[in-house]
Each structure stands twice: as C-alpha cells, then as structure tokens.
Tab-separated table of C-alpha atoms (C1' of nucleotides) in Angstrom:
chain	number	residue	atom	x	y	z
X	1	MET	CA	140.722	67.293	-51.566
X	2	ASP	CA	143.319	64.216	-50.156
X	3	ASN	CA	142.909	60.813	-52.484
X	4	ILE	CA	142.142	57.778	-50.713
X	5	PRO	CA	145.967	56.553	-50.356
X	6	CYS	CA	146.744	53.399	-51.416
X	7	HIS	CA	150.188	52.273	-51.688
X	8	SER	CA	151.440	49.023	-50.313
X	9	SER	CA	154.277	50.504	-48.061
X	10	SER	CA	155.447	53.783	-47.264
X	11	SER	CA	157.858	54.457	-49.543
X	12	PRO	CA	161.428	55.013	-47.873
X	13	PRO	CA	163.079	58.372	-48.720
X	14	ALA	CA	164.862	57.966	-51.574
X	15	LEU	CA	168.768	59.069	-51.288
X	16	ALA	CA	170.610	59.991	-55.144
X	17	GLN	CA	168.559	59.316	-58.322
X	18	ALA	CA	170.417	57.132	-59.633
X	19	ILE	CA	168.931	55.458	-62.868
X	20	LEU	CA	165.861	53.344	-63.203
X	21	ARG	CA	164.658	52.452	-66.674
X	22	ARG	CA	163.394	49.419	-68.747
X	23	MET	CA	165.153	47.138	-70.932
X	24	PHE	CA	163.738	47.850	-74.237
X	25	PRO	CA	163.996	45.732	-77.214
X	26	SER	CA	162.779	43.911	-73.431
X	27	VAL	CA	163.459	39.430	-73.164
X	28	ARG	CA	160.933	37.809	-74.899
X	29	VAL	CA	160.582	33.386	-75.471
X	30	LYS	CA	158.173	31.426	-76.143
X	31	VAL	CA	158.086	27.601	-74.374
X	32	LYS	CA	157.570	23.721	-75.208
X	33	GLY	CA	157.968	20.593	-73.437
X	34	LEU	CA	156.265	21.702	-70.304
X	35	ASP	CA	153.660	19.418	-68.252
X	36	PRO	CA	150.609	21.458	-69.578
X	37	ARG	CA	149.199	20.446	-65.816
X	38	LYS	CA	152.187	21.213	-63.097
X	39	GLN	CA	153.075	25.243	-61.943
X	40	TYR	CA	155.817	27.241	-62.879
X	41	TYR	CA	157.732	30.377	-62.545
X	42	MET	CA	158.826	32.388	-64.922
X	43	VAL	CA	162.221	34.499	-63.813
X	44	VAL	CA	164.898	36.662	-65.518
X	45	ASP	CA	168.578	37.135	-63.883
X	46	VAL	CA	171.405	38.886	-65.247
X	47	VAL	CA	174.636	38.464	-65.286
X	48	PRO	CA	177.859	39.506	-65.931
X	49	VAL	CA	180.006	37.819	-68.936
X	50	ASP	CA	181.624	36.849	-66.358
X	51	SER	CA	181.318	36.706	-62.537
X	52	LYS	CA	178.443	36.449	-59.687
X	53	ARG	CA	174.975	36.533	-60.621
X	54	TYR	CA	172.291	39.440	-59.335
X	55	LYS	CA	168.495	40.099	-58.519
X	56	PHE	CA	166.046	38.686	-60.403
X	57	TYR	CA	162.431	39.497	-61.735
X	58	VAL	CA	159.452	36.652	-61.891
X	59	HIS	CA	157.621	37.337	-64.076
X	60	PRO	CA	154.298	38.759	-63.128
X	61	ASP	CA	151.852	36.825	-64.500
X	62	SER	CA	154.338	33.657	-62.038
X	63	PRO	CA	153.287	30.495	-60.853
X	64	CYS	CA	151.081	29.865	-63.829
X	65	SER	CA	150.189	26.227	-65.766
X	66	GLY	CA	152.150	25.221	-68.540
X	67	GLU	CA	149.463	25.189	-70.899
X	68	THR	CA	148.991	29.091	-70.094
X	69	TRP	CA	152.730	29.908	-70.484
X	70	MET	CA	153.391	27.901	-74.063
X	71	ARG	CA	150.721	29.438	-75.982
X	72	GLN	CA	151.637	32.898	-75.993
X	73	ILE	CA	154.842	34.236	-75.366
X	74	ILE	CA	156.636	35.665	-73.007
X	75	CYS	CA	157.865	38.853	-72.287
X	76	PHE	CA	159.488	40.500	-69.821
X	77	ASP	CA	158.824	44.729	-71.020
X	78	ARG	CA	158.001	45.598	-66.594
X	79	MET	CA	161.077	44.326	-66.106
X	80	LYS	CA	162.995	47.352	-64.407
X	81	LEU	CA	167.281	47.747	-64.620
X	82	THR	CA	168.895	50.568	-62.334
X	83	ASN	CA	171.891	51.048	-61.438
X	84	ASN	CA	171.184	52.260	-57.859
X	85	GLU	CA	172.778	49.612	-55.546
X	86	MET	CA	170.466	50.190	-52.034
X	87	ASP	CA	167.411	49.484	-54.266
X	88	ASP	CA	164.913	46.917	-53.348
X	89	LYS	CA	161.639	47.466	-54.862
X	90	GLY	CA	162.072	44.210	-57.780
X	91	TYR	CA	164.595	46.239	-59.836
X	92	ILE	CA	167.830	44.750	-61.287
X	93	ILE	CA	170.611	45.669	-60.176
X	94	LEU	CA	173.611	46.068	-62.546
X	95	GLN	CA	176.515	48.762	-62.741
X	96	SER	CA	177.268	50.627	-66.038
X	97	MET	CA	179.694	50.078	-67.945
X	98	HIS	CA	179.724	46.742	-68.046
X	99	LYS	CA	179.043	44.289	-70.215
X	100	TYR	CA	176.221	41.390	-69.426
X	101	LYS	CA	173.584	38.688	-70.553
X	102	PRO	CA	169.981	37.844	-69.157
X	103	ARG	CA	168.440	34.381	-68.635
X	104	VAL	CA	165.270	32.740	-68.270
X	105	HIS	CA	164.324	30.781	-65.799
X	106	VAL	CA	161.586	27.788	-65.352
X	107	MET	CA	160.894	27.252	-61.940
X	108	GLU	CA	158.574	24.696	-61.211
X	109	GLN	CA	156.483	25.103	-58.206
X	110	ASP	CA	157.240	24.493	-54.557
X	111	SER	CA	154.971	26.267	-52.356
X	112	SER	CA	158.338	26.212	-49.453
X	113	VAL	CA	159.836	28.944	-50.971
X	114	ASP	CA	158.716	33.023	-51.244
X	115	LEU	CA	160.460	34.065	-54.267
X	116	SER	CA	160.091	37.839	-53.255
X	117	GLN	CA	162.163	36.661	-50.250
X	118	ILE	CA	165.136	34.806	-50.994
X	119	GLN	CA	168.675	36.004	-52.618
X	120	SER	CA	169.385	33.400	-54.786
X	121	LEU	CA	167.320	31.498	-57.044
X	122	PRO	CA	166.665	27.467	-56.374
X	123	THR	CA	168.623	25.227	-57.669
X	124	GLU	CA	166.367	22.829	-57.803
X	125	ARG	CA	163.846	21.790	-60.953
X	126	VAL	CA	164.750	24.719	-62.034
X	127	LYS	CA	165.741	25.277	-66.327
X	128	THR	CA	168.429	28.037	-67.267
X	129	PHE	CA	168.385	29.263	-70.316
X	130	SER	CA	170.727	31.821	-71.623
X	131	PHE	CA	172.158	33.315	-75.183
X	132	LYS	CA	175.229	34.772	-76.394
X	133	GLU	CA	172.914	36.857	-79.087
X	134	THR	CA	171.004	38.834	-75.886
X	135	GLU	CA	175.467	39.938	-74.712
X	136	PHE	CA	174.955	43.777	-73.360
X	137	THR	CA	176.653	46.428	-72.110
X	138	THR	CA	175.200	49.151	-69.532
X	139	VAL	CA	175.824	52.879	-70.312
X	140	THR	CA	173.842	55.719	-68.478
X	141	ALA	CA	174.813	57.969	-71.322
X	142	TYR	CA	174.220	56.973	-75.113
X	143	GLN	CA	177.834	55.521	-77.110
X	144	ASN	CA	176.471	54.546	-80.574
X	145	GLN	CA	174.073	56.091	-83.139
X	146	GLN	CA	172.870	53.269	-84.383
X	147	ILE	CA	171.682	52.152	-80.805
X	148	THR	CA	169.209	54.851	-80.052
X	149	LYS	CA	168.192	56.071	-83.441
X	150	LEU	CA	167.436	51.855	-83.031
X	151	LYS	CA	165.285	52.409	-79.359
X	152	ILE	CA	163.215	56.054	-80.756
X	153	ASP	CA	162.171	53.848	-83.948
X	154	ARG	CA	161.337	50.860	-81.695
X	155	ASN	CA	160.176	51.539	-78.667
X	156	PRO	CA	156.903	53.174	-78.275
X	157	PHE	CA	157.547	56.230	-75.772
X	158	ALA	CA	160.331	57.438	-77.382
X	159	LYS	CA	157.689	58.301	-80.413
X	160	GLY	CA	158.566	62.573	-80.072
X	161	PHE	CA	161.982	62.043	-80.843
X	162	ARG	CA	161.261	59.399	-84.262
X	163	ASP	CA	162.126	61.643	-88.247
X	164	PRO	CA	158.944	61.021	-89.813
X	165	GLY	CA	160.645	59.891	-93.282
X	166	ARG	CA	163.372	56.982	-92.710
X	167	ASN	CA	162.608	54.683	-90.553
X	168	ARG	CA	163.357	51.693	-93.067
X	169	PHE	CA	166.796	50.855	-91.939
X	170	VAL	CA	165.838	49.630	-88.675
X	171	GLN	CA	163.043	47.536	-90.133
X	172	LEU	CA	165.491	46.340	-92.813
X	173	ILE	CA	167.422	44.666	-89.286
X	174	PHE	CA	165.050	43.846	-87.279
X	175	GLY	CA	161.874	42.609	-89.790
X	176	ASN	CA	162.300	39.677	-91.173
X	177	SER	CA	163.447	38.556	-87.639
X	178	ASN	CA	162.348	35.013	-86.041
X	179	LEU	CA	165.041	35.781	-83.148
X	180	LEU	CA	162.540	36.135	-79.867
X	181	PHE	CA	165.167	37.691	-77.867
X	182	TYR	CA	167.313	40.791	-79.526
X	183	LEU	CA	169.833	42.559	-79.843
X	184	LEU	CA	170.251	45.159	-77.295
X	185	LEU	CA	172.416	47.543	-76.286
X	186	LYS	CA	175.608	47.020	-78.066
X	187	ASP	CA	178.491	49.990	-79.359
S	1	MET	CA	157.805	52.560	-87.650
S	2	ASP	CA	155.862	49.370	-86.401
S	3	ASN	CA	156.354	49.016	-82.823
S	4	ILE	CA	157.898	45.474	-81.680
S	5	PRO	CA	154.846	43.691	-80.086
S	6	CYS	CA	154.931	42.032	-76.723
S	7	HIS	CA	151.280	41.376	-75.584
S	8	SER	CA	150.350	37.960	-73.658
S	9	SER	CA	147.931	36.711	-75.786
S	10	SER	CA	146.000	37.398	-79.045
S	11	SER	CA	143.096	39.277	-77.691
S	12	PRO	CA	139.559	37.934	-79.367
S	13	PRO	CA	137.131	40.396	-81.190
S	14	ALA	CA	135.170	42.287	-78.398
S	15	LEU	CA	131.964	42.128	-79.157
S	16	ALA	CA	129.983	45.041	-77.619
S	17	GLN	CA	131.504	46.704	-75.624
S	18	ALA	CA	129.804	47.359	-72.029
S	19	ILE	CA	131.435	48.971	-68.591
S	20	LEU	CA	134.992	48.200	-67.677
S	21	ARG	CA	135.172	50.379	-64.527
S	22	ARG	CA	137.793	49.688	-61.604
S	23	MET	CA	135.754	49.455	-58.590
S	24	PHE	CA	136.383	52.883	-55.887
S	25	PRO	CA	136.966	53.732	-52.945
S	26	SER	CA	138.356	50.294	-53.755
S	27	VAL	CA	138.689	47.908	-50.314
S	28	ARG	CA	141.033	47.389	-48.715
S	29	VAL	CA	142.599	45.687	-45.722
S	30	LYS	CA	144.627	44.555	-43.047
S	31	VAL	CA	146.176	41.285	-41.952
S	32	LYS	CA	147.010	39.666	-38.869
S	33	GLY	CA	148.312	35.676	-37.868
S	34	LEU	CA	148.839	34.082	-40.964
S	35	ASP	CA	152.544	32.453	-40.156
S	36	PRO	CA	155.159	34.857	-41.996
S	37	ARG	CA	157.089	31.545	-43.079
S	38	LYS	CA	154.251	29.967	-45.107
S	39	GLN	CA	152.466	31.556	-48.888
S	40	TYR	CA	148.684	32.855	-49.450
S	41	TYR	CA	146.838	34.250	-51.610
S	42	MET	CA	144.931	36.933	-51.010
S	43	VAL	CA	142.180	36.979	-53.457
S	44	VAL	CA	138.499	38.845	-53.541
S	45	ASP	CA	135.081	37.815	-54.722
S	46	VAL	CA	132.322	39.980	-55.221
S	47	VAL	CA	128.701	37.583	-53.983
S	48	PRO	CA	124.516	38.813	-54.508
S	49	VAL	CA	123.287	39.799	-51.104
S	50	ASP	CA	120.782	36.527	-51.413
S	51	SER	CA	122.439	33.762	-53.812
S	52	LYS	CA	125.264	32.707	-56.078
S	53	ARG	CA	129.110	33.166	-56.051
S	54	TYR	CA	130.412	34.992	-58.759
S	55	LYS	CA	134.140	34.614	-60.524
S	56	PHE	CA	137.001	36.146	-58.124
S	57	TYR	CA	140.737	38.761	-58.494
S	58	VAL	CA	143.431	37.386	-57.074
S	59	HIS	CA	145.569	40.466	-55.742
S	60	PRO	CA	148.851	40.622	-57.841
S	61	ASP	CA	151.845	40.202	-55.523
S	62	SER	CA	150.370	36.810	-54.532
S	63	PRO	CA	151.060	34.017	-53.426
S	64	CYS	CA	153.276	35.915	-50.541
S	65	SER	CA	154.558	35.031	-47.172
S	66	GLY	CA	151.796	35.774	-44.530
S	67	GLU	CA	155.495	38.298	-43.423
S	68	THR	CA	154.785	40.600	-46.410
S	69	TRP	CA	151.001	40.764	-46.033
S	70	MET	CA	151.092	41.680	-42.457
S	71	ARG	CA	153.454	44.728	-43.271
S	72	GLN	CA	151.011	46.499	-45.867
S	73	ILE	CA	148.066	47.300	-45.375
S	74	ILE	CA	146.689	44.858	-48.917
S	75	CYS	CA	144.884	46.922	-51.816
S	76	PHE	CA	142.306	45.409	-53.756
S	77	ASP	CA	142.673	48.974	-56.696
S	78	ARG	CA	143.765	47.324	-59.637
S	79	MET	CA	140.375	45.088	-59.047
S	80	LYS	CA	137.776	45.602	-62.449
S	81	LEU	CA	134.059	45.557	-62.329
S	82	THR	CA	132.206	44.958	-65.829
S	83	ASN	CA	128.584	43.939	-66.580
S	84	ASN	CA	129.458	42.085	-70.119
S	85	GLU	CA	129.099	38.363	-69.777
S	86	MET	CA	131.212	37.379	-71.885
S	87	ASP	CA	134.009	38.072	-70.334
S	88	ASP	CA	137.128	36.146	-69.720
S	89	LYS	CA	139.917	38.348	-69.273
S	90	GLY	CA	139.859	38.935	-65.769
S	91	TYR	CA	137.375	40.960	-64.743
S	92	ILE	CA	134.422	40.391	-61.958
S	93	ILE	CA	130.960	40.095	-63.396
S	94	LEU	CA	128.047	41.776	-62.159
S	95	GLN	CA	124.645	42.459	-62.840
S	96	SER	CA	123.690	46.273	-63.330
S	97	MET	CA	120.969	47.881	-60.685
S	98	HIS	CA	122.227	44.815	-58.734
S	99	LYS	CA	123.292	44.593	-55.034
S	100	TYR	CA	126.333	42.823	-53.991
S	101	LYS	CA	129.101	42.561	-51.243
S	102	PRO	CA	132.916	41.942	-52.362
S	103	ARG	CA	134.163	38.932	-49.766
S	104	VAL	CA	138.125	38.745	-48.857
S	105	HIS	CA	139.823	34.838	-49.440
S	106	VAL	CA	143.267	34.489	-47.156
S	107	MET	CA	144.664	31.404	-49.184
S	108	GLU	CA	147.569	29.579	-48.096
S	109	GLN	CA	149.570	27.878	-50.558
S	110	ASP	CA	148.511	24.596	-52.683
S	111	SER	CA	151.050	23.848	-55.344
S	112	SER	CA	147.783	22.036	-57.990
S	113	VAL	CA	145.659	24.722	-57.819
S	114	ASP	CA	146.002	26.297	-60.640
S	115	LEU	CA	144.050	29.942	-59.661
S	116	SER	CA	143.967	31.230	-63.064
S	117	GLN	CA	142.479	28.499	-64.465
S	118	ILE	CA	140.054	27.240	-61.396
S	119	GLN	CA	136.501	28.531	-61.316
S	120	SER	CA	135.534	28.311	-58.175
S	121	LEU	CA	137.691	28.495	-54.588
S	122	PRO	CA	138.154	25.819	-53.156
S	123	THR	CA	137.441	25.508	-49.674
S	124	GLU	CA	139.504	24.369	-47.811
S	125	ARG	CA	143.216	25.967	-46.009
S	126	VAL	CA	140.687	29.548	-47.073
S	127	LYS	CA	139.379	32.213	-43.871
S	128	THR	CA	136.505	34.476	-45.446
S	129	PHE	CA	135.134	37.322	-43.881
S	130	SER	CA	133.123	40.366	-45.833
S	131	PHE	CA	131.445	43.349	-43.889
S	132	LYS	CA	127.347	44.041	-44.328
S	133	GLU	CA	129.231	47.823	-44.050
S	134	THR	CA	130.830	47.119	-47.607
S	135	GLU	CA	127.382	45.822	-49.777
S	136	PHE	CA	126.970	48.799	-52.508
S	137	THR	CA	124.258	48.180	-55.062
S	138	THR	CA	126.113	48.391	-59.076
S	139	VAL	CA	124.830	50.937	-61.828
S	140	THR	CA	125.565	52.562	-65.465
S	141	ALA	CA	124.068	55.942	-64.333
S	142	TYR	CA	125.280	57.836	-60.911
S	143	GLN	CA	121.333	57.652	-59.105
S	144	ASN	CA	122.746	59.934	-55.914
S	145	GLN	CA	124.447	63.481	-56.469
S	146	GLN	CA	125.923	62.546	-52.730
S	147	ILE	CA	127.629	59.561	-54.749
S	148	THR	CA	128.616	61.235	-57.727
S	149	LYS	CA	130.188	64.386	-55.554
S	150	LEU	CA	132.186	61.411	-52.970
S	151	LYS	CA	133.891	60.378	-56.192
S	152	ILE	CA	134.681	62.863	-57.220
S	153	ASP	CA	136.656	64.437	-54.671
S	154	ARG	CA	138.168	61.504	-53.992
S	155	ASN	CA	139.065	59.833	-56.715
S	156	PRO	CA	142.156	60.487	-58.513
S	157	PHE	CA	140.915	59.926	-62.360
S	158	ALA	CA	138.269	61.746	-61.441
S	159	LYS	CA	140.535	65.794	-60.233
S	160	GLY	CA	139.364	67.365	-63.334
S	161	PHE	CA	135.675	67.185	-62.467
S	162	ARG	CA	136.253	68.918	-58.787
S	163	ASP	CA	134.660	72.138	-57.737
S	164	PRO	CA	137.788	73.320	-56.527
S	165	GLY	CA	136.301	75.485	-53.843
S	166	ARG	CA	134.671	72.424	-50.714
S	167	ASN	CA	134.790	69.678	-50.547
S	168	ARG	CA	135.448	69.681	-46.888
S	169	PHE	CA	132.109	67.505	-46.486
S	170	VAL	CA	133.470	64.714	-48.028
S	171	GLN	CA	136.735	65.361	-45.615
S	172	LEU	CA	134.104	65.159	-41.971
S	173	ILE	CA	133.029	61.436	-42.634
S	174	PHE	CA	135.764	59.404	-43.841
S	175	GLY	CA	138.125	62.410	-42.693
S	176	ASN	CA	138.800	60.413	-38.745
S	177	SER	CA	137.259	57.206	-40.169
S	178	ASN	CA	139.505	54.065	-39.226
S	179	LEU	CA	137.806	51.919	-41.554
S	180	LEU	CA	139.429	50.373	-44.020
S	181	PHE	CA	137.204	49.463	-45.322
S	182	TYR	CA	135.025	52.454	-47.017
S	183	LEU	CA	130.901	52.609	-48.845
S	184	LEU	CA	131.328	52.204	-51.602
S	185	LEU	CA	128.320	53.210	-54.362
S	186	LYS	CA	125.259	53.527	-51.722
S	187	ASP	CA	122.541	54.612	-52.923
D	1	DA	C1'	110.117	56.546	-69.112
D	2	DG	C1'	114.693	54.966	-68.784
D	3	DA	C1'	118.887	51.711	-68.897
D	4	DT	C1'	122.875	51.312	-71.391
D	5	DT	C1'	126.392	52.484	-74.304
D	6	DA	C1'	130.273	55.486	-77.046
D	7	DT	C1'	132.458	59.254	-77.166
D	8	DC	C1'	135.074	63.061	-75.113
D	9	DA	C1'	137.934	66.692	-72.630
D	10	DC	C1'	140.501	66.510	-69.085
D	11	DC	C1'	142.588	64.023	-64.914
D	12	DT	C1'	146.441	60.347	-63.602
D	13	DA	C1'	150.982	57.302	-63.547
D	14	DG	C1'	154.855	56.541	-65.608
D	15	DG	C1'	158.950	55.769	-69.983
D	16	DT	C1'	161.130	58.714	-73.728
D	17	DG	C1'	165.329	60.264	-75.141
D	18	DC	C1'	167.247	64.780	-74.534
D	19	DG	C1'	170.732	68.661	-72.660
D	20	DA	C1'	172.132	70.921	-69.318
D	21	DA	C1'	174.525	70.661	-64.819
D	22	DC	C1'	177.255	68.468	-62.056
D	23	DC	C1'	180.080	64.914	-59.893
D	24	DT	C1'	185.368	63.004	-60.321
P	1	DA	C1'	187.878	65.033	-70.213
P	2	DG	C1'	184.085	61.917	-69.563
P	3	DG	C1'	180.688	59.591	-66.958
P	4	DT	C1'	176.291	60.852	-64.447
P	5	DT	C1'	171.771	63.397	-62.336
P	6	DC	C1'	167.918	65.788	-62.910
P	7	DG	C1'	164.509	68.810	-65.424
P	8	DC	C1'	162.686	68.381	-69.505
P	9	DA	C1'	158.837	68.027	-73.496
P	10	DC	C1'	156.908	64.682	-75.246
P	11	DC	C1'	154.544	60.696	-75.841
P	12	DT	C1'	152.201	56.032	-74.202
P	13	DA	C1'	148.865	53.719	-71.117
P	14	DG	C1'	145.274	54.474	-68.743
P	15	DG	C1'	141.010	55.634	-65.406
P	16	DT	C1'	137.591	59.708	-64.547
P	17	DG	C1'	132.422	61.871	-65.059
P	18	DA	C1'	129.496	64.543	-68.553
P	19	DT	C1'	126.573	64.314	-72.375
P	20	DA	C1'	125.009	63.087	-76.860
P	21	DA	C1'	122.799	58.855	-79.306
P	22	DT	C1'	120.813	54.645	-78.610
P	23	DC	C1'	118.529	51.452	-77.220
P	24	DT	C1'	114.370	47.751	-75.053
DNA sequence: AGATTATCACCTAGGTGCGAACCT
DNA sequence: AGGTTCGCACCTAGGTGATAATCT
C-alpha cells in the first residue's frame, strides 16, 4: 500500500506556509570568454537595491566546463523566491514590498568550498554581473494589471487564465527583444 | 502567445523513440566514514554481469560534503535507463534481455575532471560498491506477473492500475526489510 | 512467434492567478 | 484599509502498465 519513500532528508514541520514561487520571467544569461576546459559554477543571488546580501542559488548544472556553459543560454527558471525567513531548503529569501536586483556570479571551481553549506559567496576567482534593467519589486498580490497580463500571457503554467483573443500587445513589447534579462515585477 | 523558451540546449531530431524509463525500485544507499569536510560525487553505473562498462549517472546533488551525504539516504530515483544507443542525454544505455548490476561510486572531488564530459570514470580517489542482490534483467515487456504486481503496488506512478483489495503480499516481502537496495527486475 | 515500439488513460508532482479569509 | 495566507480550479511536465501495432 505505502510506496517506497525516497526523500533526501526528513522534512521539518512547516510553520507558516508563506509564499514560495519561481521567478518569472526567469534569469537567463549567455556567457563568453570562459576557459573551455576549466570548471565553473553559475550562481545567482538577489540583492536589495541598497544594502546587504541574501542567499544565493547555484545553477543545477554546476559545476560544468566553460565549453558547455558557453554553448547554451543559461536559465535559472527553477530558482525559487520566498518570504519565509525560516526557510532552509535553498530558496532565496526576500521581503515583500522591497526592491531587488538579481546578480549572476561565474565562479571557477574550488575543491575546498561546498556551495551548499557556505553562507556567503567567495570573492576570489569570481566574476559578478548585474543589470539595472532587471530590478524588480516583490509583492504578495499584484499591484499592476499589466504585470498580471504579462505573466498570464507568457508563463505556461498560467495558461488557464489566458484570454484567447488579444495577446498581441505583449508580443509587441517582448517580441523583438534581444534582452536575455527580461523586466520582472515592476509597478 | 508563445512562451518564453528556456531550454538548456537545442534538442537534436530524435530518431527511433526506443524505451526510456526510470529504474524502479531505485538505487538507494547510505554511506559512512566520509570526511565531513571534503567534497564528493555520488555516481552510479550499471555493468553487465560479465564484461565491459557502461555510461554512468551522477547524483544531482553532487558535489556535496561528506557530512551532507552521510546525513541522508542517497536516492538515485531520477536515474533513467534506455535501450536507445544513439542517446546522449545522460541516460544509462542498456541492452534488453541482458542481466546487469548497478554499482555505486563515491568519488572525492577533483577540479580537473568534468564528469559531464568524460566517458569512463577515474580510478583514483574512488570507492566502488555493488551487491549481488541487486542484479536485474532488462526487458521491454514484463515476463513475470509477480514483478508487474510489485511495480504496480509500490510505484506511485502506477497507482492507476492498483487493485484496491489485496496488497498484503508485497508488504510481507518488503515491509520489514532493512535492505537499502531492493530487489529489482528478477525473473 | 517473440521482441519492440507507439499510443493511451491514468496517475504523481508541482507551477499559475484568483478570490475568500485572515491578519494587523 | 491594506498586506498576507489559504484553498482552489486549471494548467504543464512527466512517470506508469496495458494494449495494439509493428518489426525481425
């Protein structure tokens, strides 16, 4: 009757459920100039537009050769944001109603560092990138109907809310864009 | 209308579809005696009961500290087997109607090796384990009604085929087992 | 004849915005 | 009043064995 369980660790009793969602549109980057034979980690963290640093997200393909990373668009679409400060499952913890900006870190592999354990990223052999265009504001309920429409029209998981008629408008905005970072929640 | 695509690489035109399934029950191991601070990869490959070596599967949490690995049961339930020799997407390629045995490799991290690129595993700083009890026979259609019943009763994805009545028998076999490897396809 | 492939209904697993309920 | 949480219907994505069709 019961199945064969297969969990990585026993889940602690969840307190408040809070919010836990993917970021959409997700962070997508293309890299050049890596040493094809060296190993790198691709990491994203999210920083307040003013002060200190928050938890980061390691791309699940990490570590991987420069050659492999450069051959593709690197997509962090499984990265998850939450407002639950008690969290410890690898999500990025943010405060609602604050303004943030994602950063991408290209890290050469270092055997002495366990990325799943450390709190803050190393500073050596790391290149960091971020773009002003990707600033976004966190919310628990949408404040702006255009954002809602954008998400419904572009996120495959929100297909159930789509108006079969006119989604031309959104295509106009994003259709010819070469940006690999898209605008995120912006009110 | 169209969504924002997010693929790791452009998929090549699939030739023959062949078979592609997870292994169930999956390989599950518990490790002791690692250096809690060193980094390790956990890897499985599958070898014929007689001759040469086949492609391997790196546990997606790799690399990870010895401390972390030892704290949990390590479960390779996402590992996939196929009989499609043209495959190159990280699946384990096996020939149908042959007898195989999975092996677990505990590998200390080595910055100079990109596991996603190499064809055969390194031999230094690697410990390899396998158990006769886990030998199994590959098939494309089940030959043995007991195996079919075992899979239907224990695999959550096969719930649709379950007979709501008597699954006591399977519980009897597996219910009090401390084996971390379960018996696999065995006819 | 016996092995393999293709398709299917039926699941698990989990990502959406909505709207009501709940805080504070 | 305004921000947050919860349950929901509706999706995507993908893992099952059964069955029929196909291959060799």
